[in-house]
PDB file of C-alpha atoms and ligand atoms in Angstrom:
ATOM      1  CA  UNK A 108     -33.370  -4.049  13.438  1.00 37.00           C
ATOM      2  CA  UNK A 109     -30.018  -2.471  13.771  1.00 47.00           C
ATOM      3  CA  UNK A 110     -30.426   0.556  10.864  1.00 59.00           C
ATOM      4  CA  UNK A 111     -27.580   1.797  11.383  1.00 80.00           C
ATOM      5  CA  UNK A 112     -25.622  -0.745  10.115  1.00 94.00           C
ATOM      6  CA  UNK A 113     -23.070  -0.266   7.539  1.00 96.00           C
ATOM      7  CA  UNK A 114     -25.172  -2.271   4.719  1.00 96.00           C
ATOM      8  CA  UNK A 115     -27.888  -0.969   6.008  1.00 97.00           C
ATOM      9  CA  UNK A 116     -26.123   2.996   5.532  1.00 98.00           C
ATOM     10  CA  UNK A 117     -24.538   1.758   2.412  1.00 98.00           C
ATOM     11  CA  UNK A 118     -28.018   0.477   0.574  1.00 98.00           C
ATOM     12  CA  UNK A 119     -29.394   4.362   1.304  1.00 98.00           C
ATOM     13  CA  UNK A 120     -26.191   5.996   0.421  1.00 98.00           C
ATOM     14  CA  UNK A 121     -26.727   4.167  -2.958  1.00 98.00           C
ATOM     15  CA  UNK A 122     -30.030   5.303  -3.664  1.00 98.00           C
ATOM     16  CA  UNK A 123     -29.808   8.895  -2.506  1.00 98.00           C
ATOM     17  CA  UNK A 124     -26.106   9.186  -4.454  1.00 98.00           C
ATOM     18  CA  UNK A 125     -27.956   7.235  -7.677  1.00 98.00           C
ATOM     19  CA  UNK A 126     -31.037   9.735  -7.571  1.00 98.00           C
ATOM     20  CA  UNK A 127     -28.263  13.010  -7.139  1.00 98.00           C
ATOM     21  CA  UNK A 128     -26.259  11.562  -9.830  1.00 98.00           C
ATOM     22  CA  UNK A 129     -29.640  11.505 -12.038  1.00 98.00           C
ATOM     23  CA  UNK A 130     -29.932  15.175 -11.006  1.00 98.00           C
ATOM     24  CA  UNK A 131     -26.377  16.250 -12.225  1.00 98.00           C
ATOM     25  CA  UNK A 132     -26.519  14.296 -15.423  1.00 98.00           C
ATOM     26  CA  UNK A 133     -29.998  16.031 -16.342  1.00 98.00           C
ATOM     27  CA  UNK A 134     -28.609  19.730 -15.060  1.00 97.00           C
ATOM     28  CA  UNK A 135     -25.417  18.730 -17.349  1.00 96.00           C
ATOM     29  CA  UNK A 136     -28.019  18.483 -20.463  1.00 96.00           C
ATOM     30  CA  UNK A 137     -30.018  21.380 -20.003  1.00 94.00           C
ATOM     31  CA  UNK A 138     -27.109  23.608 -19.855  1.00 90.00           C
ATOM     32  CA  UNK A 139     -24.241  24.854 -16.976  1.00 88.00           C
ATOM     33  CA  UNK A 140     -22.374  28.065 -15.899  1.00 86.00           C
ATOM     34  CA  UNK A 141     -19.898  28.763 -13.633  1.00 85.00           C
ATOM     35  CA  UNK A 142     -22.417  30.599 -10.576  1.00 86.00           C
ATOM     36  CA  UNK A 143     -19.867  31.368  -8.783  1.00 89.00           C
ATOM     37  CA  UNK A 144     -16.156  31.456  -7.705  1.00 87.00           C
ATOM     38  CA  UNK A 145     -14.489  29.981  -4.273  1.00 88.00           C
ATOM     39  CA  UNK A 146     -11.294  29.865  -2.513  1.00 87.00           C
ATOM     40  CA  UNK A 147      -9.507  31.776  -6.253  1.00 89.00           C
ATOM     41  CA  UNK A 148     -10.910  32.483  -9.420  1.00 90.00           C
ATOM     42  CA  UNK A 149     -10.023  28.671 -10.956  1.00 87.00           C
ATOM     43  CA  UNK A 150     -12.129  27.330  -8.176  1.00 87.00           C
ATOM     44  CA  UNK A 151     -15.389  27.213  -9.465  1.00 85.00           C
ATOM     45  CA  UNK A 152     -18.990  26.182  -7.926  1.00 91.00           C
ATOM     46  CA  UNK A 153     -22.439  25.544 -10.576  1.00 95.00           C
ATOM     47  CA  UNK A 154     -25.471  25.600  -9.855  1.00 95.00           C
ATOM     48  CA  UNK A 155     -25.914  22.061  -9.857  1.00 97.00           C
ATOM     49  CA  UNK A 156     -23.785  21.381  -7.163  1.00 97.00           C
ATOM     50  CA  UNK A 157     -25.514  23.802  -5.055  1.00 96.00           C
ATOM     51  CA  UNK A 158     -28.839  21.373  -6.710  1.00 97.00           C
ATOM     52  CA  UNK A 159     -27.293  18.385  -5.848  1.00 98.00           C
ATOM     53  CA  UNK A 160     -26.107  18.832  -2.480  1.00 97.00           C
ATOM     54  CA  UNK A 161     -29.444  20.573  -1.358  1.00 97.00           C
ATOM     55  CA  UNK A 162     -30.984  17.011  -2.656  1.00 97.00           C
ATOM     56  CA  UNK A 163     -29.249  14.740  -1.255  1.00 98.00           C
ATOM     57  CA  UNK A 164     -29.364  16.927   2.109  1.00 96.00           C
ATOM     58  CA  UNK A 165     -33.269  16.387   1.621  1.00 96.00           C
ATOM     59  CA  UNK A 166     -32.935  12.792   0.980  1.00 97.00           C
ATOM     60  CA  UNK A 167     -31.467  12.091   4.127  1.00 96.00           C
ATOM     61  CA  UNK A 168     -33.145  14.083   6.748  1.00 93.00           C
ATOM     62  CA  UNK A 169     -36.070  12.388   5.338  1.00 95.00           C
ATOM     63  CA  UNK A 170     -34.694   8.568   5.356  1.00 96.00           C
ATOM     64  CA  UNK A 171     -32.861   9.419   8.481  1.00 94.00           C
ATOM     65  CA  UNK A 172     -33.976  12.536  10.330  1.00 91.00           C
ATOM     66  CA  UNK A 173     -31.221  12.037  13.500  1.00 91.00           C
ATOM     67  CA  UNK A 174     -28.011  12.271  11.059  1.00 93.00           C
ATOM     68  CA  UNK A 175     -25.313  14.755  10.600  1.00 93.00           C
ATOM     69  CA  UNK A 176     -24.813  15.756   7.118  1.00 95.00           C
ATOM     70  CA  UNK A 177     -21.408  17.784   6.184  1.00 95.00           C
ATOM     71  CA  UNK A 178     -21.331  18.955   2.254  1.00 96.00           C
ATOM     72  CA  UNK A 179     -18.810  20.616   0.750  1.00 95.00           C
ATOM     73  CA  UNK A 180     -21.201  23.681  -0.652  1.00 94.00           C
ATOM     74  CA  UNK A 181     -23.288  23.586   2.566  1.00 90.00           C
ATOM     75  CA  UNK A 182     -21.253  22.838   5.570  1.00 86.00           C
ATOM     76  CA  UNK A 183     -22.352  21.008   8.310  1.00 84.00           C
ATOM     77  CA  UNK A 184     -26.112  20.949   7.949  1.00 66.00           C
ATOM     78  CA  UNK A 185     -28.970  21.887  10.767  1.00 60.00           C
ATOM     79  CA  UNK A 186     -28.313  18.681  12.743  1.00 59.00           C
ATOM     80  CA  UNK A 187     -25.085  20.345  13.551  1.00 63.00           C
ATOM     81  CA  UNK A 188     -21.746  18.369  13.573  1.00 67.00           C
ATOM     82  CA  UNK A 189     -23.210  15.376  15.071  1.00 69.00           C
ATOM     83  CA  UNK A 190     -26.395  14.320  15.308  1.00 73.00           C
ATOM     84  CA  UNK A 191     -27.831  11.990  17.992  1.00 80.00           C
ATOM     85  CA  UNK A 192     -27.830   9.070  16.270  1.00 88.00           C
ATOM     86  CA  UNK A 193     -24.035   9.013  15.907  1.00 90.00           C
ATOM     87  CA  UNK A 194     -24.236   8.792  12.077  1.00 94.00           C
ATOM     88  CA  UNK A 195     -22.609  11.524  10.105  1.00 94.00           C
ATOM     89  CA  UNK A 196     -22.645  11.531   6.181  1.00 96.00           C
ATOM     90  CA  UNK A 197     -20.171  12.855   3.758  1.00 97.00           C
ATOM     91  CA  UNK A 198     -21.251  14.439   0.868  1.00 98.00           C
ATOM     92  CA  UNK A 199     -19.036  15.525  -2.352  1.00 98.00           C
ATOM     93  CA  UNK A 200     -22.384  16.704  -4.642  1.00 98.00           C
ATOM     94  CA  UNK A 201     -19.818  16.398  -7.538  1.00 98.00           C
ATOM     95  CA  UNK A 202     -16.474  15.852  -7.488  1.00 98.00           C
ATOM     96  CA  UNK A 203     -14.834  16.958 -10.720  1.00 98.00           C
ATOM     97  CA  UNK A 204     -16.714  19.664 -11.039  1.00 97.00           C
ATOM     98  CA  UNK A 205     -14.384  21.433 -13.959  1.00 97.00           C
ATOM     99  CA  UNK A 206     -14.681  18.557 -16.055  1.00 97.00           C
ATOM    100  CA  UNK A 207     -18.899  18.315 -15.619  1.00 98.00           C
ATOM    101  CA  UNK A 208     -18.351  21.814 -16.097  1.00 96.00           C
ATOM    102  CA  UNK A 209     -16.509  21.784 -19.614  1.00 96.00           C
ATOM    103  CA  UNK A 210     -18.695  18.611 -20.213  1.00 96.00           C
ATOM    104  CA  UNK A 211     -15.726  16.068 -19.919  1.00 97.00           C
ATOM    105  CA  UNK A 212     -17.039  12.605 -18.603  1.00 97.00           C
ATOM    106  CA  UNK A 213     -15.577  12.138 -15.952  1.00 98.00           C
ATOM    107  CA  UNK A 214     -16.849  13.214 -12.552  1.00 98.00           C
ATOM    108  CA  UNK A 215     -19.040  11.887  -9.734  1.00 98.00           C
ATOM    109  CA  UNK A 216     -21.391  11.802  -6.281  1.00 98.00           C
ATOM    110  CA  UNK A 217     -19.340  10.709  -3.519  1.00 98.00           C
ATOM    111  CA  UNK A 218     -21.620   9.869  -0.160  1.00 98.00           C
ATOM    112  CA  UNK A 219     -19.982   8.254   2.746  1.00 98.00           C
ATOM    113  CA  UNK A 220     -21.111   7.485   6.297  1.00 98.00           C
ATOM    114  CA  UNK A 221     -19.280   7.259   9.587  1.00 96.00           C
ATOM    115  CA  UNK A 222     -20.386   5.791  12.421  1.00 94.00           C
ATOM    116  CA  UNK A 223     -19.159   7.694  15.582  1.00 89.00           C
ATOM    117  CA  UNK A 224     -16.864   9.389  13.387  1.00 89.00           C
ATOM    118  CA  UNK A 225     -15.143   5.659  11.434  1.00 95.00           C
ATOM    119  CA  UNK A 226     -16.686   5.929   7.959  1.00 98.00           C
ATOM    120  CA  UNK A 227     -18.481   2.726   7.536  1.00 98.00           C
ATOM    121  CA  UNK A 228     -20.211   2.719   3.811  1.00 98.00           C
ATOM    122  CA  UNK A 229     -19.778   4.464   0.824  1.00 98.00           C
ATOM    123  CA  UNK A 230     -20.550   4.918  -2.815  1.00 98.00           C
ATOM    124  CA  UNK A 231     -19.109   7.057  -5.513  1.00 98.00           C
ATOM    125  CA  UNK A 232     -21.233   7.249  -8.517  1.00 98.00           C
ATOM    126  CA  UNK A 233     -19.664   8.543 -11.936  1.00 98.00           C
ATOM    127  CA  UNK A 234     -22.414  10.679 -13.222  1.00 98.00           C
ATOM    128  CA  UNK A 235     -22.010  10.438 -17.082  1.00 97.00           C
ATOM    129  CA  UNK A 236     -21.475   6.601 -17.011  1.00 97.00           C
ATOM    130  CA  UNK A 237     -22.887   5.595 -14.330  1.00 96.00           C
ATOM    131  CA  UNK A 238     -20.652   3.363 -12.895  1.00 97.00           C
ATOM    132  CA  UNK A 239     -20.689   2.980  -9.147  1.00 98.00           C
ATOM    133  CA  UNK A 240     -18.476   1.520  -6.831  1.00 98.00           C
ATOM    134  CA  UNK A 241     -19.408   1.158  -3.286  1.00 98.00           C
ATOM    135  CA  UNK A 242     -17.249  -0.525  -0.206  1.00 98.00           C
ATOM    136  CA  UNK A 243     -18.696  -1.349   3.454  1.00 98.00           C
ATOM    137  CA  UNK A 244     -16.223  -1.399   6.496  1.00 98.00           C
ATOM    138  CA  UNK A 245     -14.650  -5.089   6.467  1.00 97.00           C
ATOM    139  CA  UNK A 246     -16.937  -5.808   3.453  1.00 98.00           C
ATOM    140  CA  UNK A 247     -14.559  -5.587   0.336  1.00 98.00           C
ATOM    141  CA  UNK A 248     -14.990  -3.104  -2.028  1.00 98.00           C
ATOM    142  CA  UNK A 249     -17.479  -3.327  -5.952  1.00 98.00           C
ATOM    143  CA  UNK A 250     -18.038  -2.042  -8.748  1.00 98.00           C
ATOM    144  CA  UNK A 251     -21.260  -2.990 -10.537  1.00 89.00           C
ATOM    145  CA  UNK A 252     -21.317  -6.338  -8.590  1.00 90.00           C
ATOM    146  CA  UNK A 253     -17.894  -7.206  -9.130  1.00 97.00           C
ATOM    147  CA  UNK A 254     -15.494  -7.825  -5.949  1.00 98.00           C
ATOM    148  CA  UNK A 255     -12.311  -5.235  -6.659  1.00 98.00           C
ATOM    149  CA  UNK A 256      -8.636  -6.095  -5.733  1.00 98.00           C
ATOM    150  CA  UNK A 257      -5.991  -3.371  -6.359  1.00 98.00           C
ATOM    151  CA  UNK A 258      -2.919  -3.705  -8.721  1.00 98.00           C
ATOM    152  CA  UNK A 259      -0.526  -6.291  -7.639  1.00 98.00           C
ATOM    153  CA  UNK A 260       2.496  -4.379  -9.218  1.00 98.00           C
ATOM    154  CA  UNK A 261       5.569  -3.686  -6.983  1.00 98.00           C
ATOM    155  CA  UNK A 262       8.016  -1.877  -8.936  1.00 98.00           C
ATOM    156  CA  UNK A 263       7.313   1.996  -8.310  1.00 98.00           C
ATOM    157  CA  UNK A 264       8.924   2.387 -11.804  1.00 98.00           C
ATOM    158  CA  UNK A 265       6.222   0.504 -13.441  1.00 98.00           C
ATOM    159  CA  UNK A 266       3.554   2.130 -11.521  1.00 98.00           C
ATOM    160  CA  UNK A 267       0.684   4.384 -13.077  1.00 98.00           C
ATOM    161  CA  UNK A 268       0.304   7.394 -10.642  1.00 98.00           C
ATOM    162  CA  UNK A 269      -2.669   9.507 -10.146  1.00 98.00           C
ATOM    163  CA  UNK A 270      -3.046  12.740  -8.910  1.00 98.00           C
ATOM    164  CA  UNK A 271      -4.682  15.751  -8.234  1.00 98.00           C
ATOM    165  CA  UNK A 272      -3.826  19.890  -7.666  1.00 97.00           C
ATOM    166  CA  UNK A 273      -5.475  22.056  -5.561  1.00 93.00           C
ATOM    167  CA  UNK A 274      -6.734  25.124  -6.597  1.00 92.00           C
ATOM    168  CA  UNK A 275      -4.324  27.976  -4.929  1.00 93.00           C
ATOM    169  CA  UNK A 276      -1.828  28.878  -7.185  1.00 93.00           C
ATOM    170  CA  UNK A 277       0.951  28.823  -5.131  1.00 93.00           C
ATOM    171  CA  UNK A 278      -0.031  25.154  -3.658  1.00 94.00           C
ATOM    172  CA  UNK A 279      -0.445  24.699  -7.490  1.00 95.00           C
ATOM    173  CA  UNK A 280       2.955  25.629  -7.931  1.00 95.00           C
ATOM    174  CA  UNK A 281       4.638  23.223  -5.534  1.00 96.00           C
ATOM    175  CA  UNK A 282       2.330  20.969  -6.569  1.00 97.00           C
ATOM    176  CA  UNK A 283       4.069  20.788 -10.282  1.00 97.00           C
ATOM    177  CA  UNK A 284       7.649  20.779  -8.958  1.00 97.00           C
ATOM    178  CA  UNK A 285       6.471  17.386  -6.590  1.00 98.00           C
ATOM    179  CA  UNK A 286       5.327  16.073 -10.167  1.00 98.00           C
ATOM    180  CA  UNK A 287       7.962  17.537 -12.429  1.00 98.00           C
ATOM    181  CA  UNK A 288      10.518  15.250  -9.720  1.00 98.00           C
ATOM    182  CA  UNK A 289       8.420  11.997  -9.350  1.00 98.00           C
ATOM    183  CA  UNK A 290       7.543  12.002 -13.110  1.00 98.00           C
ATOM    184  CA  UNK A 291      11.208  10.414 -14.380  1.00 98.00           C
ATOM    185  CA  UNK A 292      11.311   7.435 -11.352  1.00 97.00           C
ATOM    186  CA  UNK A 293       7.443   6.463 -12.594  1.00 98.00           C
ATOM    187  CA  UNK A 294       5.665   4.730 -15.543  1.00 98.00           C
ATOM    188  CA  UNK A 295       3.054   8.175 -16.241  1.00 98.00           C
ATOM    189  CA  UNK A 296       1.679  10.525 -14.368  1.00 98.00           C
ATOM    190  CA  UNK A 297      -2.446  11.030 -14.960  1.00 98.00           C
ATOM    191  CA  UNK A 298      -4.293  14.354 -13.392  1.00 98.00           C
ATOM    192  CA  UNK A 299      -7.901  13.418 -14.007  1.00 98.00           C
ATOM    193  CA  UNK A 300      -9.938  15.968 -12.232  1.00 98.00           C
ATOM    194  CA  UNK A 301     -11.566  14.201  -9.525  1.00 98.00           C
ATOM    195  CA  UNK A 302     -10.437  12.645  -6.130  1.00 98.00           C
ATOM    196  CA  UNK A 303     -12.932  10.312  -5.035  1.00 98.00           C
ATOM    197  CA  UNK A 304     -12.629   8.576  -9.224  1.00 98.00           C
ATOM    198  CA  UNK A 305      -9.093   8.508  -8.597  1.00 98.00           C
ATOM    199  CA  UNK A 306      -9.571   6.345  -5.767  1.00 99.00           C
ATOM    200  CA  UNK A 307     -12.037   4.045  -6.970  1.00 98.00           C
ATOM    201  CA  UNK A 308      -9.794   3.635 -10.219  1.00 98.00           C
ATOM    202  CA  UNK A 309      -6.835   2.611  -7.990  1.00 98.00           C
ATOM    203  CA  UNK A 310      -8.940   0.312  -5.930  1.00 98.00           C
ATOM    204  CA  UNK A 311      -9.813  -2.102  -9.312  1.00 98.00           C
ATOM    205  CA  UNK A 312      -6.003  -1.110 -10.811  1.00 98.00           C
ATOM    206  CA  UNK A 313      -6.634   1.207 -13.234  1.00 98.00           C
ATOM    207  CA  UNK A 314      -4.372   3.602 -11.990  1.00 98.00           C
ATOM    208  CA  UNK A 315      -1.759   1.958  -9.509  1.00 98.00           C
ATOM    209  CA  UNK A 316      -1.509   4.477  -6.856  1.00 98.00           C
ATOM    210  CA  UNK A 317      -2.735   7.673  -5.964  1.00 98.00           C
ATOM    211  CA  UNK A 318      -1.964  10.889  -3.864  1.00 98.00           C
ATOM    212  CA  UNK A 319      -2.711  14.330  -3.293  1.00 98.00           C
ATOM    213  CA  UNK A 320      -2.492  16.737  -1.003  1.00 97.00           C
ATOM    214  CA  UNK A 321      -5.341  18.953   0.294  1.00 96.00           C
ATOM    215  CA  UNK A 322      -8.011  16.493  -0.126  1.00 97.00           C
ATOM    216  CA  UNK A 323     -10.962  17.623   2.049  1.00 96.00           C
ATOM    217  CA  UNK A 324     -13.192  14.856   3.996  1.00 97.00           C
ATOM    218  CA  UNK A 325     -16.107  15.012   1.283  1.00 97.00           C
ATOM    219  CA  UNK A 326     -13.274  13.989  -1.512  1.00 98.00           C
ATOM    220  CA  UNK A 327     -12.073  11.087  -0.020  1.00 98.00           C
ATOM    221  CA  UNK A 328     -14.525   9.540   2.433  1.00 98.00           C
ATOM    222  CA  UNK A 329     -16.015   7.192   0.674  1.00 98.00           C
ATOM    223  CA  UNK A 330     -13.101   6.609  -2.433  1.00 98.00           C
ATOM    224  CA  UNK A 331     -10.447   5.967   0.981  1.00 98.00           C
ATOM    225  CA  UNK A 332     -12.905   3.153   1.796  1.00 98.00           C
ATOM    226  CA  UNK A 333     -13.710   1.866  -1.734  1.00 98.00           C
ATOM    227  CA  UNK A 334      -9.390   1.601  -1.873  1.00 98.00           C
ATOM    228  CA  UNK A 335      -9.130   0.369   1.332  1.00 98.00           C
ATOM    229  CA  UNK A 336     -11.644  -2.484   0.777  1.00 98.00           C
ATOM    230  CA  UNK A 337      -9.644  -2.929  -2.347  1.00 98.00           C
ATOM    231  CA  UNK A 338      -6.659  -3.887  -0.598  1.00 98.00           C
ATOM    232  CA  UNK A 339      -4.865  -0.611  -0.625  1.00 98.00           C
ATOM    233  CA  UNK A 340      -2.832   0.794   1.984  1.00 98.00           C
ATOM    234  CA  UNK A 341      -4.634   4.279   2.536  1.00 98.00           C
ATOM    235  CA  UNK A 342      -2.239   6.803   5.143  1.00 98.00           C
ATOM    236  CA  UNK A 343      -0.793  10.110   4.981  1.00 98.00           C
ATOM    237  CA  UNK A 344       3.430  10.908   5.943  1.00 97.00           C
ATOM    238  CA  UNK A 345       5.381   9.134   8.382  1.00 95.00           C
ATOM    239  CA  UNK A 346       2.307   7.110   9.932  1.00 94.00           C
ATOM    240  CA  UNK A 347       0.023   9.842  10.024  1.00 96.00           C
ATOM    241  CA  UNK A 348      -3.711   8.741   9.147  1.00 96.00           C
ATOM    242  CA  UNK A 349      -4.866  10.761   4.951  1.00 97.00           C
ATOM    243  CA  UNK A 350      -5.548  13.922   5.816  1.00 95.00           C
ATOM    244  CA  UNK A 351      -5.322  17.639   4.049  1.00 95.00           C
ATOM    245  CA  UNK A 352      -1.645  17.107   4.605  1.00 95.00           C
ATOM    246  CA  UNK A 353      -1.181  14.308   2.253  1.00 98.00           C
ATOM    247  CA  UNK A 354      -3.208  11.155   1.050  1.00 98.00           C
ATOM    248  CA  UNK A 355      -1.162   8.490  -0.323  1.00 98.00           C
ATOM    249  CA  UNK A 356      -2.948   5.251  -1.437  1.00 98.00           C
ATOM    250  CA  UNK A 357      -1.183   2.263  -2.769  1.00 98.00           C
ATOM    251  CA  UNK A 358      -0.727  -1.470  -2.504  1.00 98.00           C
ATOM    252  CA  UNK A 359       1.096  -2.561   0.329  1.00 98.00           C
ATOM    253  CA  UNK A 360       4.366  -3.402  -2.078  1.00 98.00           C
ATOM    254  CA  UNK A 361       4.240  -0.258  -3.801  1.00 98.00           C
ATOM    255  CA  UNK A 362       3.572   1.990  -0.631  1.00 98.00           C
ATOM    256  CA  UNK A 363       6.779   2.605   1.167  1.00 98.00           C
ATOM    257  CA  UNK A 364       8.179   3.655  -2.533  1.00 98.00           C
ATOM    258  CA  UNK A 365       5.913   6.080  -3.144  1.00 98.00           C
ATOM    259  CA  UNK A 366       5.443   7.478   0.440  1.00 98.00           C
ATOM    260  CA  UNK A 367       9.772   7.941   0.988  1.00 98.00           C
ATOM    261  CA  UNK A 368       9.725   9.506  -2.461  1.00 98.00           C
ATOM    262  CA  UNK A 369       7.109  11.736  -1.826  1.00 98.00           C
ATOM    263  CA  UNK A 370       8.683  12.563   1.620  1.00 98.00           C
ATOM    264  CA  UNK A 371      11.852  13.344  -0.147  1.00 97.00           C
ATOM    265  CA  UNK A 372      10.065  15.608  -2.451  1.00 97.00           C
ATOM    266  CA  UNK A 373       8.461  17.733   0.954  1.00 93.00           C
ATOM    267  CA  UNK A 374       4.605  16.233  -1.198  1.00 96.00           C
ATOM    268  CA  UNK A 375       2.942  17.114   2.049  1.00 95.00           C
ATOM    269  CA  UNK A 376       4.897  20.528   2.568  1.00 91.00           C
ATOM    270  CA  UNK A 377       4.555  24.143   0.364  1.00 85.00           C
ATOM    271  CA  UNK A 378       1.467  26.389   0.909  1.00 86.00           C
TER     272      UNK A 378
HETATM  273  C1  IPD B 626     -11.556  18.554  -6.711  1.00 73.63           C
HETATM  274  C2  IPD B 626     -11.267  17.331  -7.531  1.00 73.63           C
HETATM  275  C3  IPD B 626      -9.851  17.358  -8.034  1.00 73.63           C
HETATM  276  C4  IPD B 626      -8.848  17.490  -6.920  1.00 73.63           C
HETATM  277  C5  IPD B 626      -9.161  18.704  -6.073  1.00 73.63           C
HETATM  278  C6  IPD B 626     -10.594  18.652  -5.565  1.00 73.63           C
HETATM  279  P1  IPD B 626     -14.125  19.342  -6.723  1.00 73.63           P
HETATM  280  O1  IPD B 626     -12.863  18.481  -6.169  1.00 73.63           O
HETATM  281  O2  IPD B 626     -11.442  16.165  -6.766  1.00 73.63           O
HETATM  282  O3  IPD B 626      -9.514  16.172  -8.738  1.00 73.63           O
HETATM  283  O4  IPD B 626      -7.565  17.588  -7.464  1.00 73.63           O
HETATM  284  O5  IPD B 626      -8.264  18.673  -4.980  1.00 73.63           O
HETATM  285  O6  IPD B 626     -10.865  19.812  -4.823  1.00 73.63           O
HETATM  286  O7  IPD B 626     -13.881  20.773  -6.351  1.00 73.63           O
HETATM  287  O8  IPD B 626     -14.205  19.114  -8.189  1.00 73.63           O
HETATM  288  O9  IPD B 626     -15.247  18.743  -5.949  1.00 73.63           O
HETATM  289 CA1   CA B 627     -14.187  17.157  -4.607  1.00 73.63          CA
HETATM  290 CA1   CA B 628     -17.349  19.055  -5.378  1.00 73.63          CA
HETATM  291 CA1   CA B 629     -15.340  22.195  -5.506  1.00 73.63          CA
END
């Protein structure tokens, strides 16, 4: 049997992301602290995602001892970049870690896998309501057991926008001004503190688009999936594949809009 298959990857992402999630939610109880700051001061890390990651890390050089593992707290794990099964997984321990922080419900375990380096499976699991939505590669996307389309809306105008901010105040500060321009030619604007949720809300509609820049691998692997198995058009400027520079996520009628305003607005430029 093939086991590296993407259901295959996808039915151990879930139970490794469910059992972290578990972790988080029970850490969340007992009582967090900021343990420590990052890249600035705003940029906070807890002890449970330190916890989190180190489990899942566990998990999977247990269930699958030849895989890569690349974490945003840990790096690229022992197996080194690649391991030699070809496998690499993608782990956000939680994304939203501000709002778990100040106890707001809305944050998540994001675990992807790529398959000489094309991520394959992944599942995003909000920690607080435990809602999961999972996508293979050319499988369709789900949440819960139900298939997910995106919105079919195609006037920008009318078009709920999600978004995110990195944490350097300067990118910050550009960041605003890209917001403070789209904000008039769009229906709202939501900043809800957590990538990989954003994308899973725009792959069932909830939100009707999405972008950010500065999105590291571990906070979109597995949402860019869920969104593209949702039917949404998942790139970056001027054909460029999402990257740091810019991810832009919308349905195929609303994409173009978006992506020429946001490259009138310089969305992927600034610090
Ligand atoms: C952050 C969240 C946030 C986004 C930031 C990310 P973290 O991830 O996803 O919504 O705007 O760009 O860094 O630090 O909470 O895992
Ligand atoms: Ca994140
Ligand atoms: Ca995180
Ligand atoms: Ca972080």
């Amino acid at each position: 049997m093939d086991r590296s298959g993407p259901a295959e990857l996808l039915e151990i992402a879930i139970e490794v992301a469910r059992d972290a999630a578990a972790t988080a939610y029970r850490m969340r109880v007992e009582g967090v602290s900021v343990a420590a700051t990052k890249s600035t001061v705003t940029d906070v890390v807890t002890a449970a995602d330190r916890a989190v990651e180190r489990q899942v890390v566990d998990a999977l050089r247990r269930l699958r001892p030849g895989d890569a593992v690349l974490g945003e707290e840990y790096g690229v794990g022992e197996a080194g970049p690649v391991g030699p099964s070809g496998v690499r997984w993608i782990v956000d321990p939680i994304d939203g870690t501000v709002n778990y922080l100040y106890g707001i419900p809305h944050c998540a375990v994001s675990l992807a896998a790529e398959v000489d380096g094309e991520v394959v499976a992944g599942v995003v699991c909000n920690v607080n309501t435990g809602e999961e939505w999972t996508a293979t590669a050319g499988g369709g996307a789900w949440r819960d057991g139900q298939r997910l389309r995106c919105s079919t809306e195609t006037d920008l105008g009318q078009a709920l926008v999600a978004t995110g901010f990195g944490y350097e105040p300067a990118r910050r500060a550009h960041q605003a001004r890209v917001v403070a321009e789209l904000i008039p030619h769009v229906r709202d604007i939501r900043r809800l503190g957590a990538a990989a949720l954003d994308l899973c809300l725009a792959a069932e509609g909830r939100v009707d688009v999405y972008y950010e820049k500065g999105l590291a691998a571990w906070d979109q692997a597995a949402g860019a999936l869920v969104a593209t198995e949702a039917g949404l058009l998942v790139a970056g400027l001027g054909g460029l594949p999402a990257g740091p520079d810019l991810v832009i996520a919308a349905p195929p009628a609303l994409f173009k809009p978006l992506h020429d305003r946001l490259a009138d607005l310089d969305a992927s430029g600034g610090p």
